[in-house]
Amino acid sequence: MCVLVCGGAGYIGSHACVALAERGHRVVIADNFSNSSPRVLLRLQRIIGAPVECERLDLRSKSAVARLFARHRFDAVMHFAALKAVGESFAQPLAYFENNICGAINLLRAMHEAGVARLVFSSSATVYGDPQSVPINEQARLDVTNPYGRTKLVMEQLIDDLCGTDASFRAANLRYFNPVGAHPSGLIGEDPSGIPNNLMPYICQVAAGRRSKLSIFGDDYPTPDGTGIRDYIHVMDLVRAHVAALDYLMRGEGNLTVNLGTGRGISVLELVHAFERASGCSIPYEIVARRRGDVAQVYADPSLAHRLLGWRTRLDVHAMCRDAWRWQSINPDGYQRPLGKLKSLPLDAIETKA
Ligand code: NAD
Ligand code: UFG
């Protein structure tokens, strides 16, 4: 199959390209590189063993999306392209609505006109807002607390409406919990611009000496050690679920909305200590005030994904930290360093299968 991967140059999309290629699919990336680097393409070529096609385009341009679909014959689409910073979404809600909703509508329109009827969509556990109880299953109340979350919820609803009105259209809404880690080669990984918002990339940058210490946002939550609990999921497990979801859609089994998490909650302090063990680095930290909008505990009930897709996570928190650290230590400046200058591990020396 030929799969269009919108946002395929980004953190999760790039890992999905590897998983799709391993499944034998041809991949075409569409990305405007607003939050990624074209350098990821050479890294992907190194991992996959063949060049990856890529079209530089902005999904907000209806005509550019139409031209993309005129040039290729896609069998399915994976849609990762979105702005994703919760804080920024409060400052620039219209930019988030335009990018994440208008961009996705342009994509859906082009798919409809080209008769491409299989979509895997990146949603988020943010659609559960402040959950009433954990673990969270897919029946939990939906309640967004920020404009970014609203874009995800609106897109899920639009996609559900399309599935309801067009019997040939099949879609998977995948609600990610907290993706972390990197491809085991250390060639691709998460490369946030500026100060990382998220915990794992921040820890990595402290370990690499780019930041002096981690600020832990509150130790007075009603959790065993007082720090926030989340469901961290290895990005390689996450993208394996995407391939399974695509297989499910291609078999014509229906539409689906599922949580993608491990089902295990880990506190900030537990993650810090797991990272220290996996990397051998010490992570200095200080406890500071809670971050606005944070909640005490968010973790998934992932049993529906297991039932429908036969998928469950395989990689534990040690693997998450080990692989995040491998990526960070080989690429202290992310994608800024050209491939030839990497102190890279030989690819055949390690297990690289998704
Ligand atoms: P990312 O920013 O690394 O990747 C997104 C990619 O989309 C980038 O390469 C960016 O350049 C591209 N893009 C954005 N807007 C575009 C546009 N208008 N046209 C073309 N390309 C565009 O983010 P990620 O972490 O890989 O996240 C992928 C998806 O998963 C997003 O939809 C995000 O909301 C969702 N998600 C991520 C997380 C997380 O913690 N990383 C959690 C839940 C959901
Ligand atoms: N944290 C710190 N210090 C930091 C960063 C985070 O203590 O420097 C803590 C947070 O308070 C929270 C935990 O680490 O307890 C995880 O925080 P992240 O920012 O890594 O992740 P969140 O769960 O807050 O948010 C992530 C994504 C959102 C998404 C949400 C639910 O960033 O986009 O998961 O899927 F909506």
XYZ file of C-alpha atoms and ligand atoms in Angstrom:
434
model
C 0.000 0.000 0.000
C 0.979 3.615 -0.403
C 0.394 5.530 2.836
C 0.396 9.316 3.105
C 1.951 10.336 6.431
C 0.996 13.921 7.215
C 3.432 15.292 9.773
C 5.759 12.361 9.022
C 8.876 14.435 9.700
C 7.822 14.991 13.315
C 8.537 12.939 16.398
C 5.813 10.288 16.224
C 5.243 10.481 12.457
C 8.888 9.693 11.700
C 8.739 6.583 13.877
C 5.479 5.607 12.164
C 7.265 5.803 8.793
C 9.729 3.187 10.038
C 6.944 0.902 11.259
C 5.017 1.302 7.989
C 8.118 0.553 5.910
C 8.802 -2.546 8.025
C 5.240 -3.647 7.307
C 6.090 -3.367 3.599
C 4.170 -0.182 2.828
C 5.366 2.661 0.638
C 5.400 5.947 2.537
C 4.958 9.511 1.309
C 5.513 12.215 3.916
C 3.754 15.583 3.727
C 5.130 18.153 6.139
C 5.717 21.895 6.330
C 8.624 21.414 8.782
C 7.086 23.962 11.146
C 8.180 21.750 14.042
C 10.662 19.365 12.449
C 13.786 19.196 10.343
C 14.246 17.910 6.787
C 17.333 16.177 8.210
C 15.045 13.472 9.540
C 14.674 12.233 5.959
C 18.288 11.055 5.636
C 18.032 9.401 9.043
C 14.900 7.570 7.905
C 16.666 6.498 4.733
C 19.489 5.081 6.865
C 17.068 3.097 9.037
C 14.713 1.944 6.295
C 17.412 1.293 3.697
C 15.635 3.259 0.953
C 14.797 6.909 0.358
C 11.516 8.172 1.782
C 9.430 10.379 -0.481
C 8.553 13.718 1.025
C 6.497 16.677 -0.123
C 7.014 19.978 1.650
C 3.562 21.470 2.008
C 1.238 23.141 4.444
C -2.082 21.423 5.064
C -3.682 24.826 5.544
C -3.322 25.324 1.786
C -6.294 23.607 0.174
C -4.752 23.865 -3.301
C -1.429 22.376 -2.157
C -3.272 19.420 -0.596
C -5.331 18.937 -3.757
C -2.137 18.925 -5.858
C -0.592 16.337 -3.531
C -3.533 14.003 -4.092
C -3.365 14.632 -7.846
C 0.284 13.536 -7.925
C -0.107 10.320 -5.884
C -2.517 7.466 -5.515
C -2.801 6.823 -1.769
C -4.461 3.809 -0.179
C -4.586 5.310 3.317
C -3.573 8.320 5.387
C -1.979 8.679 8.800
C -2.525 12.195 10.103
C 0.020 13.409 12.673
C 0.357 17.034 11.523
C -0.745 19.380 14.281
C 0.442 22.022 16.691
C 0.598 20.397 20.115
C 1.761 22.760 22.876
C -1.006 23.238 25.442
C 0.364 26.542 26.809
C 0.862 28.004 23.340
C -2.699 27.034 22.439
C -4.006 29.417 25.136
C -1.864 32.222 23.694
C -2.746 31.509 20.054
C -6.072 29.655 19.931
C -6.887 30.782 16.397
C -3.561 29.486 15.087
C -4.395 26.124 16.686
C -7.920 26.037 15.245
C -6.646 26.956 11.805
C -3.722 24.557 11.753
C -5.290 21.557 13.459
C -8.898 21.851 12.299
C -8.767 23.692 8.945
C -5.651 21.700 7.935
C -7.384 18.427 8.779
C -10.559 19.448 6.946
C -8.514 20.205 3.816
C -7.044 16.737 4.152
C -10.448 15.074 4.630
C -11.836 16.959 1.626
C -8.937 15.843 -0.595
C -9.294 12.252 0.641
C -13.008 12.331 -0.140
C -12.466 13.702 -3.648
C -9.717 11.171 -4.385
C -11.704 8.253 -2.948
C -9.140 7.569 -0.212
C -11.235 6.135 2.590
C -8.872 4.963 5.353
C -7.604 7.360 8.032
C -5.568 6.903 11.196
C -5.816 10.052 13.314
C -3.539 11.187 16.171
C -5.800 12.059 19.052
C -4.810 12.521 22.660
C -5.733 11.641 26.216
C -6.211 15.376 26.573
C -9.810 14.760 25.388
C -10.522 13.340 28.878
C -9.587 16.629 30.576
C -9.392 16.105 34.340
C -10.578 12.491 34.592
C -13.068 11.529 37.278
C -11.294 8.230 37.883
C -8.360 6.168 36.671
C -7.631 4.032 34.740
C -9.480 5.861 31.976
C -11.464 3.845 29.468
C -12.957 5.105 26.218
C -16.413 5.538 27.791
C -15.120 8.194 30.199
C -16.601 11.664 29.992
C -14.930 13.886 27.379
C -14.029 17.261 28.760
C -11.295 19.376 27.250
C -9.532 22.021 29.302
C -7.506 23.871 26.663
C -7.773 24.996 23.003
C -5.315 22.324 21.818
C -7.489 19.641 23.398
C -10.539 21.156 21.770
C -8.945 20.770 18.326
C -8.471 17.054 19.018
C -12.012 16.577 20.277
C -13.536 18.523 17.375
C -11.529 16.465 14.878
C -12.609 13.189 16.499
C -16.230 14.341 16.241
C -15.913 15.448 12.607
C -14.268 12.153 11.733
C -17.040 10.224 13.529
C -19.644 12.230 11.595
C -17.946 11.372 8.317
C -17.847 7.696 9.251
C -21.571 7.950 10.048
C -22.536 9.504 6.734
C -20.156 7.707 4.365
C -20.309 3.948 4.836
C -17.136 3.426 2.800
C -15.058 5.711 5.046
C -13.169 4.038 7.894
C -11.178 5.807 10.581
C -9.227 5.132 13.745
C -9.007 7.798 16.444
C -5.984 6.882 18.537
C -5.830 8.587 21.926
C -2.190 8.730 22.953
C -1.210 9.012 26.576
C 2.430 10.169 27.040
C 4.685 9.064 24.169
C 8.393 8.966 25.051
C 11.569 7.191 23.943
C 13.066 6.878 20.509
C 13.950 4.411 17.784
C 16.590 2.045 19.187
C 19.125 3.156 16.567
C 19.296 6.599 18.192
C 18.977 8.095 14.713
C 15.510 9.598 15.165
C 13.812 10.919 18.267
C 12.042 13.842 19.868
C 13.715 17.180 19.119
C 11.718 19.963 20.760
C 12.538 23.515 19.751
C 13.274 25.857 22.641
C 12.661 24.847 26.227
C 10.960 21.435 26.353
C 7.402 21.491 27.724
C 7.351 17.782 28.421
C 9.032 15.831 31.150
C 11.147 13.252 29.289
C 12.827 15.654 26.840
C 13.526 17.994 29.747
C 15.152 15.196 31.749
C 17.221 14.261 28.665
C 18.489 17.814 28.288
C 19.448 17.975 31.968
C 21.348 14.692 31.573
C 23.089 16.080 28.467
C 24.143 19.207 30.376
C 21.992 21.543 28.296
C 19.921 22.496 31.370
C 21.123 22.695 34.949
C 18.202 21.031 36.721
C 14.690 19.757 36.358
C 11.810 21.655 37.963
C 9.259 19.199 39.315
C 5.865 20.825 39.200
C 4.452 20.022 42.624
C 4.955 17.242 45.188
C 1.652 17.758 46.984
C -0.642 15.783 44.687
C -2.706 12.976 46.221
C -0.317 10.332 44.843
C 2.077 8.041 46.772
C 5.112 10.335 46.379
C 3.130 13.542 45.802
C 4.244 14.036 42.165
C 2.009 13.737 39.100
C 1.304 10.315 37.631
C 1.168 9.691 33.869
C 1.067 6.749 31.482
C 4.333 6.903 29.531
C 4.344 4.785 26.382
C 7.352 3.919 24.229
C 7.024 5.517 20.808
C 7.896 2.197 19.129
C 4.952 0.515 20.872
C 2.783 3.476 19.910
C 3.591 3.291 16.195
C 3.138 -0.488 16.175
C -0.436 0.197 17.263
C -0.844 2.513 14.254
C 0.129 -0.262 11.873
C -2.272 -2.615 13.666
C -5.034 0.021 13.406
C -4.380 0.439 9.703
C -4.573 -3.334 9.217
C -7.880 -3.298 11.105
C -9.282 -0.575 8.851
C -8.069 -2.312 5.709
C -9.809 -5.518 6.799
C -13.021 -3.458 6.830
C -13.785 -4.324 10.434
C -15.229 -0.888 11.199
C -14.125 2.305 12.861
C -12.421 2.596 16.173
C -11.523 4.983 18.969
C -8.994 3.554 21.394
C -6.594 4.536 24.130
C -2.916 3.914 23.523
C -1.114 3.604 26.828
C 0.499 0.927 28.970
C -2.147 0.974 31.686
C 0.562 1.695 34.243
C 0.901 5.050 35.991
C 4.394 6.361 36.747
C 5.148 9.386 38.910
C 7.546 12.156 37.980
C 10.006 11.000 40.646
C 9.759 7.380 39.503
C 10.565 8.447 35.955
C 13.518 10.549 37.125
C 14.957 7.603 39.061
C 14.335 5.141 36.210
C 16.162 7.529 33.883
C 19.095 7.799 36.283
C 19.369 4.000 36.383
C 19.103 3.606 32.595
C 21.543 6.391 31.735
C 23.963 6.385 34.646
C 23.480 10.173 34.822
C 22.292 11.992 37.870
C 19.332 14.351 37.387
C 19.384 17.295 39.766
C 15.904 18.593 40.486
C 13.976 21.017 42.622
C 10.339 20.957 43.620
C 8.477 24.037 42.425
C 4.815 25.067 42.353
C 2.249 23.014 40.450
C 1.916 23.854 36.753
C -1.410 25.459 35.894
C -3.835 22.987 34.383
C -1.956 19.837 35.499
C -3.898 17.015 37.102
C -2.771 14.417 39.627
C -3.192 11.158 37.725
C -3.795 10.201 34.114
C -3.380 6.622 32.967
C -5.132 4.427 30.471
C -7.216 1.355 30.464
C -5.736 0.025 27.203
C -7.820 -3.169 27.099
C -10.027 -2.090 24.177
C -6.995 -1.646 21.918
C -5.879 -5.100 22.960
C -9.283 -6.628 22.223
C -9.753 -4.928 18.850
C -6.205 -4.812 17.554
C -4.496 -7.647 19.397
C -1.978 -4.989 20.457
C -0.374 -4.406 23.791
C 2.776 -2.596 24.830
C 6.032 -4.559 25.095
C 8.567 -1.975 26.213
C 8.915 -0.955 29.848
C 9.998 2.276 31.473
C 13.643 1.171 31.437
C 13.528 0.786 27.642
C 11.796 4.171 27.350
C 14.554 5.898 29.328
C 17.393 3.933 27.697
C 16.214 4.766 24.181
C 15.418 8.403 24.976
C 18.923 8.748 26.410
C 20.566 6.983 23.466
C 18.912 9.440 21.079
C 19.846 12.438 23.256
C 23.433 11.388 23.840
C 24.119 10.659 20.145
C 22.359 13.883 19.129
C 22.964 16.427 21.899
C 21.645 19.176 19.598
C 18.864 17.129 18.059
C 18.821 17.180 14.276
C 21.245 20.094 14.027
C 24.222 17.800 13.563
C 24.552 16.308 10.035
C 24.272 12.538 9.767
C 27.942 12.107 8.782
C 29.095 13.739 12.022
C 27.160 11.456 14.349
C 28.843 9.229 16.861
C 26.225 6.738 15.736
C 25.900 3.164 16.841
C 26.141 0.667 14.002
C 22.564 -0.168 13.047
C 23.185 -3.874 12.713
C 24.500 -4.080 16.270
C 21.132 -3.490 17.846
C 17.574 -4.623 17.520
C 15.778 -2.105 15.303
C 12.488 -3.796 14.557
C 9.339 -1.848 15.480
P 5.552 16.976 16.131
O 5.377 18.452 16.248
O 6.906 16.405 16.372
O 5.078 16.495 14.677
C 4.052 17.142 13.962
C 4.540 17.346 12.543
O 3.498 17.957 11.784
C 5.773 18.263 12.457
O 6.727 17.678 11.605
C 5.208 19.561 11.858
O 6.178 20.236 11.080
C 4.050 19.033 11.029
N 2.957 19.995 10.808
C 2.291 20.709 11.740
N 1.366 21.469 11.163
C 1.436 21.223 9.820
C 0.746 21.720 8.692
N -0.198 22.646 8.798
N 1.081 21.252 7.475
C 2.053 20.329 7.336
N 2.758 19.828 8.355
C 2.454 20.278 9.598
O 4.475 16.295 17.083
P 4.370 14.784 17.563
O 4.777 14.734 18.986
O 5.017 13.891 16.584
O 2.796 14.598 17.539
C 2.149 14.024 16.423
C 0.657 14.045 16.661
O 0.346 13.352 17.858
C 0.060 15.444 16.826
O -1.178 15.465 16.160
C -0.118 15.572 18.317
O -1.174 16.454 18.628
C -0.458 14.143 18.703
N -0.128 13.838 20.102
C 1.155 13.967 20.529
C 1.464 13.700 21.863
C 2.878 13.876 22.374
O 3.061 13.903 23.594
N 3.888 13.971 21.518
C 0.454 13.280 22.758
C -0.850 13.126 22.275
C -1.121 13.402 20.929
N 6.535 17.839 34.651
C 7.443 18.340 35.550
N 8.447 19.131 35.073
C 8.586 19.415 33.743
C 7.641 18.885 32.837
C 6.623 18.111 33.333
O 7.355 18.105 36.755
O 9.516 20.153 33.377
C 5.465 16.943 35.154
C 4.061 17.458 34.920
O 3.655 18.274 35.981
C 3.269 16.143 34.808
C 4.287 15.162 34.197
O 5.562 15.735 34.438
O 2.960 15.680 36.103
C 4.093 14.969 32.693
O 4.103 16.241 32.065
P 4.223 16.371 30.478
O 4.240 17.832 30.167
O 5.357 15.553 29.970
O 2.892 15.670 29.950
P 1.366 16.015 30.218
O 0.732 14.762 30.746
O 1.208 17.240 31.016
O 0.839 16.352 28.759
C 1.012 15.439 27.674
C 1.054 16.222 26.361
C -0.264 16.900 26.112
C -1.364 15.883 26.172
C -1.333 15.142 27.480
C -2.353 14.043 27.517
O 2.057 17.202 26.415
O -0.259 17.464 24.830
O -0.045 14.547 27.657
O -2.101 13.163 26.486
F -2.535 16.542 26.056
